[in-house]
Amino acid sequence: MTAATSTREALPIGPGRWRSAVEMTVLYVLSVGAALVISALLVSMTGNSWQKVFSALLDGAFFAPGRWGNTLTIAAPMLLVALGTVVAVRAGLFNIGQEGQLMIGAMLMATVGTKLAGPGVLLLVGGMLAATVAGGAFAAVTAVMRYRRGVPEVISTLLLVFVALQMVGYAVTTDWLLRDTDPNRPQRAQTSAALDPDTHLPVIRIFGNEFSVGVVIAVVLTLVITFLLARTIWGFRLRLLGHNPRVARMAGVVATRAGTTALFVSGALAGLAGAIMLTFGHASYRFGPGFSSNIGWQGLLVALLARSRPLLCIPMALLFAALRTGSGFLASTGVDRKIVDVTQALLVLALLVPPAIAFMRERRRGLAAAAGGETA
Amino acid sequence: MTDFIDALGDIFGSPTMYGSAIRLGAFLAFAALGELVAEKAGTINISVEGSLLAGAFTGAIGYDLTGSTWLGLVAGMLGGLLIAVVQGNMSHRLTADQFVVGLTANVLVLGLAGFLNASISPAAARAGVFEIPLLSELPLLGPALFGQTWPTYLVYPLIPLTWWLLYRTRWGLEVRAVGENPQAADVSGIDVNRRRRQAIEYGGLLAGLGGAFLVLGQVGSFEVTSIGGRGFIAIAAVYFGGWRLGGTVLGCMVFGMADAFRLAVPVLGYKVNAQLLAALPYVLTLTVMVIITKQFRQPAALSQPFVRGLR
């Protein structure tokens, strides 16, 4: 991501692998524990019992009938967004505009699904492709700005989120664009028409739970991206660029090209996430403002939590999705569901601490060794 | 076409437009002045958005508890400072990535404010308008600059104060050195990461004050959505201004003007799509950045963490 991340990986492991592994485990347990305790304290502060909140979350996420299907369904787009973040981060770029890219993707899916005619399967596949390309192109714009004009992508991707949100608002309030023109629907002002049933994504039913084929797509893509990053020349070039741009240039990696593809893939995955959400009944198959319901931001946090390792994104996406679907059951306990956002953010912060401490220690040890070497 | 020009004339000739432009611009300036100092020290402090929201919320709480606008503003500063302390310590003591910390801090504040607001919901009120005699009678810009609620005026002394701190004190020199060449600063005996933390904390204080100003000096009530991404516009204003104080303030005023323009158009009865107008400040920022970024030199160590002995 920045110099610190790359140098951190390059440091040799100090003396006593076992001792440091135990230390790291203890650090992780302590900091995650602290995040959970703070969340619990907040709940108690407002006069509620955290045990009740905890069991409501578990019921809502997994144990109540039909719930784990929902958790899986919501985990899929989060995983895709996180995957996109990972690809960009590996190339040393920080795409934080997934929320907007996801909306653009979903918007294209809605356009293809409601405005074009044709066989359902064709519309579904075509719409998904359009969403993927649109999300990618929307992200690639920032690459052009970065490499041509030196605009940092952290700022430009972020500002484009707000532009995307307004574009969406414009599209769904304009008749010739996406606004539902069905006169029989009274609240048609703010959303698109519903997708036709034969453009819906197929459903998987197991043990009384339903989840989206998007889950399979997301997992397969995770494996593909993991492979691409770790085992292909393309992935090697990206990592080289992320690790050390100067070395990459000397090795013949064209930063403009590699960086632009990384941002394109990153946005494309977010766009696909939007299409998958729309075609699996998110917001009852209708596209409108607020459609993304923060999945773009949460996917970003998932990637941060997974420390940019694609495979780790799977459990982390599940965790975040579980917290989210679980929060649906919080109403019965009288606790505001925003507590889940607090817990998520605290978890991310908590997981940043142990590697940072370990890094600082290694650093100090290294300095001490260097000083010792000089005097001897 | 003539209609269009007439309309523009109407809008830019109306004093209300300038009044709201100054109000919106002042709000941005609180955050952007602090952000400028943080960036001069080498940090793109994304958590300024969180500091603004935290300041707005604690400012409302402070007012609710004490009934004093002054104490509310102080409480807002403390709220903003709290977030800055988290950001500074995570990124310049523990060397966690500053963007990661900043983003997470924003999410954290948004969640916390929403969660606590549901059970506390502090009541706030708008401070009184104070017209500065004589100055407020100047034509067109007089009422806009000198006929506002009194917390607005706090931003005026902050501009020279920030300039003085950055360019006329030893501390400011060290802050700028730390943002340009941390290795050299370190060798000459400056505690790099400490200066960076202090710069971020100054930014937090100002952003917190800005948030509290929004609640107590402008809107009169707290809502979780009230910042709505304008912390990021403040960051953009620093870029817009080419990391100079005057430019940054100008950037705030331009964005304030764009925002005020958007609000003025429907009020005066012109029909332009609201969403397209709402996108205006962001598109403007991006356009300006595309044109301008290459012409200014950003602090050389911007967004680079410093660890002694590592490059």
XYZ file of C-alpha atoms in Angstrom:
687
model
C 0.000 0.000 0.000
C 2.705 2.387 1.014
C 6.318 2.105 1.930
C 5.545 0.728 5.378
C 3.615 -2.259 4.089
C 6.230 -3.328 1.641
C 9.181 -2.927 3.954
C 7.261 -4.734 6.642
C 7.057 -7.835 4.506
C 10.693 -7.604 3.537
C 11.967 -7.719 7.097
C 13.526 -11.009 8.160
C 11.766 -12.871 10.929
C 13.610 -12.297 14.154
C 14.954 -14.855 16.585
C 12.507 -17.351 18.042
C 9.761 -17.968 15.504
C 7.683 -19.803 18.079
C 7.928 -17.132 20.706
C 6.906 -14.433 18.276
C 4.004 -16.555 16.979
C 2.715 -16.932 20.536
C 3.219 -13.226 21.174
C 1.317 -12.344 18.022
C -1.581 -14.605 18.971
C -1.769 -13.005 22.392
C -1.682 -9.530 20.830
C -4.474 -10.403 18.414
C -6.643 -11.913 21.135
C -6.099 -8.863 23.335
C -6.907 -6.258 20.708
C -9.935 -8.058 19.255
C -11.107 -8.647 22.825
C -10.733 -4.943 23.541
C -12.826 -4.076 20.460
C -15.601 -6.440 21.584
C -15.477 -5.223 25.195
C -15.809 -1.590 24.074
C -18.815 -2.519 21.935
C -20.377 -4.385 24.860
C -19.724 -1.410 27.162
C -21.466 0.898 24.702
C -24.504 -1.371 24.701
C -24.565 -1.496 28.503
C -24.135 2.280 28.664
C -27.440 2.706 26.889
C -29.062 0.427 29.456
C -29.302 -2.796 27.474
C -27.818 -6.226 27.995
C -24.996 -7.197 25.682
C -25.737 -10.895 26.119
C -29.151 -10.337 24.563
C -27.596 -8.338 21.742
C -25.050 -11.067 21.128
C -27.616 -13.848 20.928
C -29.888 -11.701 18.747
C -26.964 -11.160 16.369
C -26.230 -14.893 16.232
C -29.890 -15.742 15.657
C -30.227 -13.101 12.992
C -27.085 -14.157 11.187
C -27.231 -17.958 11.358
C -29.640 -19.793 13.634
C -33.110 -18.477 12.875
C -34.681 -20.289 9.903
C -33.518 -19.076 6.520
C -30.982 -16.640 7.924
C -27.616 -18.087 6.927
C -28.752 -18.029 3.320
C -29.238 -14.280 3.681
C -25.808 -13.961 5.257
C -24.181 -15.779 2.343
C -26.132 -13.708 -0.166
C -24.959 -10.411 1.322
C -21.404 -11.728 1.753
C -21.031 -12.261 -2.013
C -20.991 -8.603 -3.140
C -18.874 -7.651 -0.106
C -16.348 -10.293 -1.119
C -16.240 -8.998 -4.696
C -15.705 -5.412 -3.566
C -12.992 -6.526 -1.156
C -11.315 -8.508 -3.910
C -11.260 -5.390 -6.073
C -9.604 -3.448 -3.271
C -6.971 -6.143 -2.916
C -6.092 -6.053 -6.621
C -5.581 -2.275 -6.511
C -3.622 -2.381 -3.256
C -1.280 -5.002 -4.674
C -0.421 -2.541 -7.436
C 0.257 0.149 -4.855
C -2.997 1.964 -5.609
C -5.721 2.773 -3.158
C -9.173 2.626 -4.745
C -11.699 3.826 -2.186
C -14.486 4.596 -4.625
C -16.143 1.173 -4.734
C -19.418 2.503 -3.434
C -19.740 4.588 -6.600
C -18.421 1.895 -8.933
C -20.930 -0.540 -7.478
C -23.771 1.915 -8.092
C -22.666 2.489 -11.682
C -22.570 -1.268 -12.241
C -26.041 -1.773 -10.806
C -27.300 1.154 -12.892
C -26.069 -0.475 -16.101
C -27.635 -3.780 -15.087
C -30.937 -2.000 -14.478
C -30.689 -0.246 -17.854
C -30.049 -3.457 -19.761
C -32.659 -5.361 -17.762
C -35.491 -2.847 -18.052
C -34.840 -0.935 -21.257
C -33.758 -3.620 -23.702
C -35.819 -6.483 -25.069
C -34.605 -10.009 -25.644
C -34.344 -13.447 -24.105
C -33.925 -13.285 -20.321
C -30.666 -15.196 -20.165
C -29.095 -12.935 -22.746
C -30.203 -9.815 -20.882
C -28.920 -11.217 -17.596
C -25.492 -12.110 -18.948
C -25.291 -8.992 -21.107
C -26.319 -6.783 -18.208
C -23.707 -8.323 -15.943
C -21.022 -7.810 -18.548
C -22.136 -4.221 -19.058
C -22.070 -3.651 -15.291
C -18.578 -5.111 -15.033
C -17.206 -3.024 -17.862
C -18.933 0.148 -16.655
C -17.647 -0.255 -13.102
C -14.166 -0.859 -14.465
C -14.274 2.094 -16.817
C -15.539 4.369 -14.067
C -12.541 3.384 -11.943
C -10.094 3.561 -14.842
C -10.916 7.258 -15.297
C -9.013 7.886 -12.076
C -6.019 6.006 -13.481
C -5.939 8.387 -16.436
C -6.109 11.343 -14.048
C -3.324 9.887 -11.967
C -0.860 9.000 -14.679
C -1.567 11.943 -16.976
C -2.117 14.737 -14.483
C -0.780 13.493 -11.176
C -4.122 13.532 -9.348
C -3.833 11.046 -6.468
C -6.315 8.196 -6.891
C -7.207 8.250 -3.189
C -8.867 11.626 -3.662
C -10.276 11.154 -7.156
C -11.927 7.777 -6.513
C -13.478 9.242 -3.394
C -14.864 12.341 -5.125
C -16.238 10.194 -7.933
C -18.403 8.351 -5.403
C -20.401 11.524 -4.892
C -20.558 12.182 -8.628
C -21.826 8.632 -9.172
C -24.500 9.028 -6.507
C -25.787 12.188 -8.189
C -25.699 10.511 -11.616
C -27.814 7.722 -10.213
C -30.210 10.230 -8.698
C -30.490 11.941 -12.059
C -31.075 8.687 -13.928
C -33.893 7.449 -11.709
C -35.732 10.770 -11.705
C -35.640 11.147 -15.477
C -38.311 9.457 -17.563
C -36.227 8.723 -20.644
C -33.508 7.210 -18.512
C -34.376 4.849 -15.713
C -37.488 6.167 -13.966
C -40.288 3.634 -13.753
C -42.907 4.805 -16.256
C -45.641 2.459 -15.043
C -48.575 4.785 -14.241
C -50.080 2.239 -11.829
C -47.236 2.544 -9.366
C -47.700 5.537 -7.120
C -44.168 5.778 -5.704
C -42.388 5.552 -9.000
C -40.610 8.867 -8.590
C -37.345 7.551 -7.233
C -36.724 4.069 -8.629
C -36.388 2.120 -11.825
C -38.913 -0.454 -12.993
C -38.514 -3.924 -11.511
C -36.410 -6.439 -13.392
C -38.316 -9.037 -15.372
C -38.432 -12.434 -13.550
C -36.490 -14.205 -16.290
C -33.550 -11.834 -15.797
C -33.270 -12.806 -12.132
C -30.196 -14.633 -10.908
C -30.886 -18.342 -10.193
C -31.439 -19.398 -6.585
C -29.640 -22.193 -4.753
C -31.705 -23.974 -2.091
C -30.019 -26.077 0.573
C -31.501 -27.186 3.930
C -34.301 -24.636 3.822
C -31.930 -21.766 3.065
C -31.837 -19.839 -0.165
C -28.844 -18.036 -1.467
C -27.714 -16.467 -4.695
C -25.594 -17.978 -7.443
C -23.587 -14.808 -6.864
C -22.018 -16.600 -3.892
C -20.555 -19.205 -6.238
C -19.418 -16.519 -8.679
C -17.722 -14.579 -5.888
C -15.896 -17.603 -4.473
C -14.750 -18.762 -7.909
C -13.513 -15.266 -8.725
C -11.657 -15.158 -5.422
C -9.803 -18.332 -6.366
C -9.106 -16.998 -9.860
C -7.766 -13.671 -8.542
C -5.665 -15.436 -5.921
C -4.129 -17.549 -8.661
C -3.649 -14.600 -11.011
C -1.937 -12.514 -8.352
C 0.316 -15.255 -7.054
C 1.150 -17.322 -10.118
C 1.000 -15.266 -13.300
C 3.210 -12.654 -14.906
C 0.336 -10.171 -14.718
C 0.120 -10.619 -10.956
C 3.884 -10.455 -10.600
C 4.015 -7.159 -12.483
C 1.300 -5.695 -10.269
C 3.064 -6.772 -7.099
C 6.366 -5.453 -8.360
C 4.734 -2.120 -9.089
C 3.185 -2.041 -5.630
C 6.392 -3.041 -3.883
C 8.801 -0.722 -5.573
C 7.808 1.412 -8.566
C 11.428 2.215 -9.378
C 12.496 -1.417 -9.605
C 9.331 -2.165 -11.557
C 10.217 0.474 -14.115
C 13.711 -0.922 -14.517
C 12.239 -4.393 -14.953
C 10.146 -3.064 -17.817
C 6.764 -2.761 -16.128
C 4.836 0.135 -17.648
C 3.256 1.742 -14.606
C 0.534 3.433 -16.642
C -0.628 0.208 -18.208
C -0.303 -2.054 -15.169
C -1.851 0.521 -12.865
C -4.751 1.205 -15.211
C -5.587 -2.481 -15.562
C -5.404 -2.872 -11.778
C -7.873 -0.031 -11.267
C -10.059 -1.351 -14.087
C -10.238 -4.836 -12.561
C -10.840 -3.275 -9.170
C -13.802 -1.244 -10.404
C -15.074 -4.090 -12.578
C -15.406 -6.357 -9.559
C -17.357 -3.642 -7.729
C -19.607 -3.176 -10.772
C -20.265 -6.903 -10.937
C -21.113 -6.841 -7.220
C -23.776 -4.229 -7.962
C -25.259 -6.321 -10.774
C -25.367 -9.415 -8.572
C -27.160 -7.510 -5.838
C -29.757 -6.142 -8.250
C -30.454 -9.443 -9.980
C -30.861 -11.273 -6.703
C -33.659 -9.183 -5.337
C -31.774 -6.528 -3.359
C -34.265 -3.643 -3.042
C -36.925 -5.900 -4.676
C -35.187 -5.904 -8.075
C -35.546 -2.134 -8.347
C -32.656 0.249 -8.681
C -32.642 3.610 -6.942
C -30.688 5.908 -4.634
C -29.503 4.174 -1.496
C -29.474 0.900 -3.411
C -25.912 0.078 -2.420
C -26.784 0.293 1.304
C -23.089 0.847 2.095
C -21.931 -2.505 0.709
C -19.188 -0.633 -1.168
C -17.791 0.872 2.026
C -18.154 -2.358 3.957
C -16.383 -4.352 1.263
C -13.524 -1.902 1.568
C -13.323 -2.571 5.306
C -13.385 -6.313 4.614
C -10.280 -5.938 2.450
C -8.543 -3.881 5.127
C -9.439 -6.472 7.720
C -8.090 -9.253 5.485
C -4.823 -7.324 5.175
C -5.049 -7.523 1.389
C -4.910 -11.297 1.209
C -7.568 -12.471 -1.249
C -8.325 -15.811 0.441
C -8.630 -14.205 3.872
C -11.333 -11.986 2.382
C -13.744 -14.955 2.389
C -13.986 -15.413 6.196
C -13.839 -11.659 6.764
C -16.684 -11.037 4.308
C -18.676 -13.746 6.098
C -18.019 -12.062 9.448
C -19.148 -8.656 8.207
C -22.155 -10.103 6.418
C -23.112 -11.986 9.582
C -22.920 -8.813 11.654
C -25.083 -7.105 9.068
C -27.824 -9.685 8.704
C -27.633 -10.297 12.445
C -28.351 -6.634 13.079
C -31.777 -7.211 11.515
C -32.736 -8.963 14.750
C -31.554 -6.142 17.015
C -34.884 -4.322 16.931
C -36.290 -6.831 19.450
C -33.570 -5.881 21.956
C -34.141 -2.131 21.611
C -30.525 -1.476 20.635
C -29.918 0.691 17.591
C -28.462 -1.372 14.746
C -25.717 1.202 14.210
C -23.836 -0.536 17.020
C -22.855 -3.079 14.372
C -21.061 -0.384 12.351
C -19.176 0.622 15.491
C -18.139 -2.964 16.162
C -16.998 -3.424 12.568
C -14.824 -0.299 12.640
C -13.379 -1.192 16.044
C -12.491 -4.653 14.745
C -10.609 -3.159 11.806
C -8.710 -0.801 14.100
C -7.985 -3.643 16.530
C -6.539 -5.839 13.812
C -4.232 -3.023 12.702
C -2.509 -2.910 16.065
C -0.652 -6.265 16.456
C 1.228 -6.221 13.134
C 2.170 -2.586 13.755
C 3.563 -3.424 17.188
C 5.446 -6.415 15.802
C 6.882 -4.217 13.054
C 8.056 -1.581 15.525
C 9.714 -4.248 17.652
C 11.521 -5.836 14.725
C 12.658 -2.366 13.788
C 14.068 -1.703 17.220
C 15.745 -5.111 17.313
C 17.243 -4.456 13.887
C 18.578 -1.054 14.959
C 20.054 -2.552 18.113
C 21.727 -5.301 16.083
C 23.107 -2.741 13.630
C 24.480 -0.613 16.472
C 26.008 -3.722 18.079
C 27.613 -4.702 14.771
C 29.241 -1.306 14.386
C 30.876 -1.302 17.800
C 32.149 -4.883 17.535
C -29.478 31.976 -23.996
C -30.316 35.502 -22.852
C -32.679 33.910 -20.326
C -29.759 31.935 -19.023
C -27.580 35.007 -18.654
C -30.396 36.876 -16.950
C -30.773 33.994 -14.560
C -27.083 33.981 -13.742
C -27.275 37.740 -13.222
C -30.211 37.326 -10.830
C -28.395 34.684 -8.845
C -25.061 36.432 -8.633
C -26.761 39.740 -7.900
C -28.662 38.450 -4.875
C -27.128 39.126 -1.442
C -28.598 35.891 -0.001
C -26.412 33.939 -2.381
C -23.244 35.550 -0.988
C -24.467 35.113 2.558
C -24.877 31.393 2.146
C -21.646 31.141 0.156
C -19.709 32.627 3.094
C -21.497 30.391 5.596
C -20.767 27.232 3.588
C -17.248 28.389 2.761
C -16.475 29.216 6.402
C -17.560 25.740 7.424
C -15.140 24.250 4.883
C -12.393 26.651 5.947
C -12.418 25.415 9.551
C -11.636 21.904 8.312
C -9.361 22.901 5.437
C -7.061 25.131 7.519
C -6.319 22.239 9.838
C -6.016 19.828 6.942
C -3.450 22.137 5.347
C -1.272 21.947 8.452
C -1.607 18.152 8.571
C -0.666 17.838 4.901
C 2.262 20.219 5.333
C 3.508 17.746 7.941
C 3.079 14.855 5.507
C -0.318 13.295 6.257
C -3.384 13.167 4.043
C -5.712 13.167 6.991
C -8.870 11.492 5.655
C -10.335 11.344 9.157
C -11.088 15.081 8.936
C -14.593 13.978 7.924
C -14.839 12.014 11.166
C -13.439 14.924 13.163
C -16.110 17.225 11.713
C -18.900 14.813 12.601
C -17.481 14.126 16.057
C -17.200 17.876 16.649
C -20.784 18.406 15.527
C -22.048 15.708 17.859
C -20.027 16.595 20.951
C -20.750 20.258 20.252
C -24.471 19.519 20.359
C -24.022 17.510 23.553
C -21.977 20.312 25.120
C -24.689 22.812 24.289
C -27.422 20.503 25.530
C -25.670 19.996 28.881
C -24.558 23.562 29.561
C -26.816 25.760 27.477
C -23.789 27.780 26.457
C -22.727 28.111 22.841
C -19.148 28.826 23.925
C -18.900 25.609 25.897
C -20.572 23.763 23.042
C -17.856 24.982 20.688
C -15.170 23.905 23.150
C -16.806 20.478 23.464
C -16.808 20.262 19.674
C -13.083 20.979 19.592
C -12.474 18.202 22.083
C -14.548 15.777 20.002
C -12.561 16.612 16.882
C -9.304 16.334 18.811
C -10.215 12.862 20.056
C -10.459 11.505 16.518
C -7.223 13.245 15.544
C -5.448 11.649 18.509
C -6.597 8.213 17.344
C -5.485 8.970 13.795
C -2.149 10.427 14.852
C -1.223 7.658 17.227
C -2.275 4.853 14.926
C -0.476 6.220 11.889
C 2.508 8.051 13.405
C 3.264 6.007 16.479
C 2.244 2.536 15.358
C 2.900 3.122 11.617
C -0.463 1.732 10.541
C -1.443 2.923 7.069
C -2.863 6.440 7.313
C -5.602 5.913 4.729
C -6.783 2.741 6.394
C -6.887 4.415 9.788
C -8.600 7.510 8.409
C -11.307 5.597 6.579
C -11.969 3.368 9.544
C -12.113 6.343 11.878
C -14.756 7.903 9.628
C -16.856 4.744 9.676
C -16.397 4.513 13.431
C -17.578 8.070 14.059
C -20.526 7.654 11.716
C -21.575 4.512 13.572
C -20.959 5.984 17.017
C -22.817 9.207 16.268
C -25.772 7.256 14.876
C -25.823 4.820 17.759
C -25.449 7.405 20.525
C -27.782 9.886 18.851
C -30.532 7.256 18.947
C -30.373 7.163 22.753
C -29.166 10.679 23.651
C -30.403 12.934 20.826
C -28.978 16.206 22.159
C -31.012 19.343 21.518
C -29.099 22.251 20.033
C -30.008 25.769 19.023
C -28.648 28.294 16.588
C -26.536 31.109 17.982
C -27.734 34.653 17.447
C -26.851 36.786 14.444
C -24.380 39.493 15.294
C -23.987 42.307 12.803
C -20.680 44.066 13.011
C -21.502 47.778 12.916
C -20.521 49.764 9.810
C -18.785 46.842 8.084
C -22.064 44.950 7.694
C -23.537 47.951 5.850
C -21.112 47.641 2.962
C -22.962 46.871 -0.266
C -23.429 43.250 -1.400
C -20.564 41.589 0.500
C -21.011 43.519 3.754
C -23.906 41.515 5.149
C -22.378 38.297 3.802
C -19.044 38.791 5.548
C -20.113 40.679 8.679
C -23.797 39.917 9.236
C -23.559 36.267 10.244
C -24.099 34.323 13.457
C -21.223 35.085 15.772
C -19.443 31.684 15.684
C -18.842 32.333 11.979
C -16.420 35.108 12.869
C -14.139 32.611 14.614
C -12.869 31.525 11.238
C -11.460 34.975 10.437
C -8.761 35.052 13.147
C -7.981 31.392 12.461
C -6.671 32.239 9.001
C -3.865 34.594 10.188
C -3.284 32.355 13.214
C -2.663 29.338 11.007
C -0.417 31.401 8.742
C 1.552 32.651 11.716
C 1.899 29.145 13.157
C 3.056 27.655 9.879
C 5.347 30.388 8.606
C 6.464 32.443 11.579
C 7.102 29.988 14.386
C 9.795 27.425 14.955
C 7.067 24.803 15.317
C 5.716 25.650 11.874
C 9.162 25.448 10.339
C 9.639 22.015 11.867
C 6.209 20.899 10.691
C 7.045 21.903 7.141
C 10.488 20.292 7.356
C 8.921 17.064 8.536
C 6.606 17.058 5.525
C 9.342 17.835 3.040
C 12.262 15.752 4.201
C 11.669 13.718 7.338
C 15.110 12.077 7.204
C 16.871 15.427 7.274
C 14.535 16.738 9.952
C 15.250 13.652 12.036
C 18.996 14.115 11.699
C 18.715 17.724 12.830
C 17.048 16.550 16.010
C 13.341 17.035 15.315
C 10.999 14.339 16.598
C 9.333 13.720 13.214
C 6.362 11.646 14.249
C 5.655 13.863 17.237
C 5.436 16.949 15.013
C 3.165 15.017 12.675
C 0.878 14.012 15.502
C 0.735 17.600 16.709
C -0.101 18.840 13.217
C -2.931 16.309 12.948
C -4.166 17.299 16.394
C -4.255 20.963 15.404
C -6.335 19.865 12.422
C -8.630 17.884 14.699
C -9.208 20.861 16.969
C -10.137 23.068 14.032
C -12.328 20.454 12.353
C -14.098 19.811 15.654
C -14.732 23.532 15.982
C -16.020 23.517 12.407
C -18.434 20.694 13.157
C -19.688 22.471 16.247
C -20.021 25.676 14.207
C -22.207 23.806 11.721
C -24.574 22.710 14.494
C -24.521 25.784 16.747
C -23.818 28.555 14.269
C -25.632 27.434 11.176
C -28.181 24.621 11.303
C -29.283 24.683 14.931
C -29.750 20.925 15.283
C -27.678 17.785 14.974
C -28.213 15.196 12.278
C -25.969 12.230 11.552
C -26.019 13.014 7.826
C -25.197 16.700 8.214
C -21.498 16.501 7.223
C -22.255 14.325 4.195
C -18.805 14.114 2.638
C -17.870 17.777 2.970
C -14.760 16.824 4.926
C -13.511 15.369 1.668
C -14.273 18.645 -0.096
C -12.096 20.338 2.530
C -9.262 17.976 1.606
C -9.876 18.849 -2.032
C -9.697 22.552 -1.142
C -6.143 22.045 0.105
C -5.228 20.454 -3.222
C -7.112 23.205 -5.033
C -5.038 25.795 -3.229
C -1.769 24.127 -4.129
C -0.814 23.642 -0.444
C -0.792 27.386 0.150
C -2.830 29.118 2.786
C -4.345 31.759 0.523
C -5.149 29.197 -2.133
C -6.779 26.908 0.394
C -9.043 29.675 1.685
C -9.868 30.630 -1.900
C -10.695 26.986 -2.602
C -13.101 26.943 0.349
C -14.816 30.061 -0.938
C -15.114 28.642 -4.471
C -16.664 25.435 -3.156
C -18.882 27.428 -0.821
C -19.977 29.468 -3.806
C -20.713 26.334 -5.855
C -22.783 24.961 -2.997
C -24.621 28.255 -2.530
C -25.276 28.468 -6.259
C -26.893 25.050 -6.123
C -29.137 26.174 -3.275
C -29.992 29.524 -4.876
C -31.101 28.226 -8.263
C -34.371 26.543 -7.206
C -35.181 29.274 -4.661
C -35.191 31.902 -7.390
C -37.540 29.756 -9.420
C -35.237 28.344 -12.071
C -35.627 24.714 -13.033
C -32.352 22.891 -13.279
C -32.052 19.275 -12.275
C -31.189 19.176 -8.581
C -28.911 16.146 -8.864
C -26.799 17.650 -11.605
C -26.339 20.761 -9.487
C -25.477 18.684 -6.430
C -22.685 17.008 -8.401
C -21.267 20.420 -9.293
C -18.793 20.906 -6.391
C -17.348 17.439 -6.892
C -17.029 17.784 -10.664
C -15.521 21.232 -10.154
C -12.991 19.835 -7.703
C -11.984 17.050 -10.057
C -11.680 19.419 -13.005
C -9.573 21.848 -11.032
C -7.367 19.037 -9.756
C -6.828 17.736 -13.280
C -5.761 21.212 -14.392
C -3.820 22.300 -11.351
C -2.150 19.397 -9.539
C 0.902 19.264 -11.779
C 1.600 22.962 -11.424
C 2.037 22.856 -7.683
C 4.550 20.840 -5.787
C 2.997 18.903 -2.949
C 4.943 18.360 0.282
C 7.566 15.835 -0.782
C 6.842 13.335 1.984
C 3.032 13.578 1.704
C 1.438 10.255 2.712
C 4.843 8.646 3.319
C 5.184 7.211 6.810
C 8.434 7.863 8.630
C 10.345 5.162 10.432
C 13.778 6.030 11.628
C 16.467 4.392 9.529
C 14.096 3.235 6.796
C 13.549 4.929 3.494
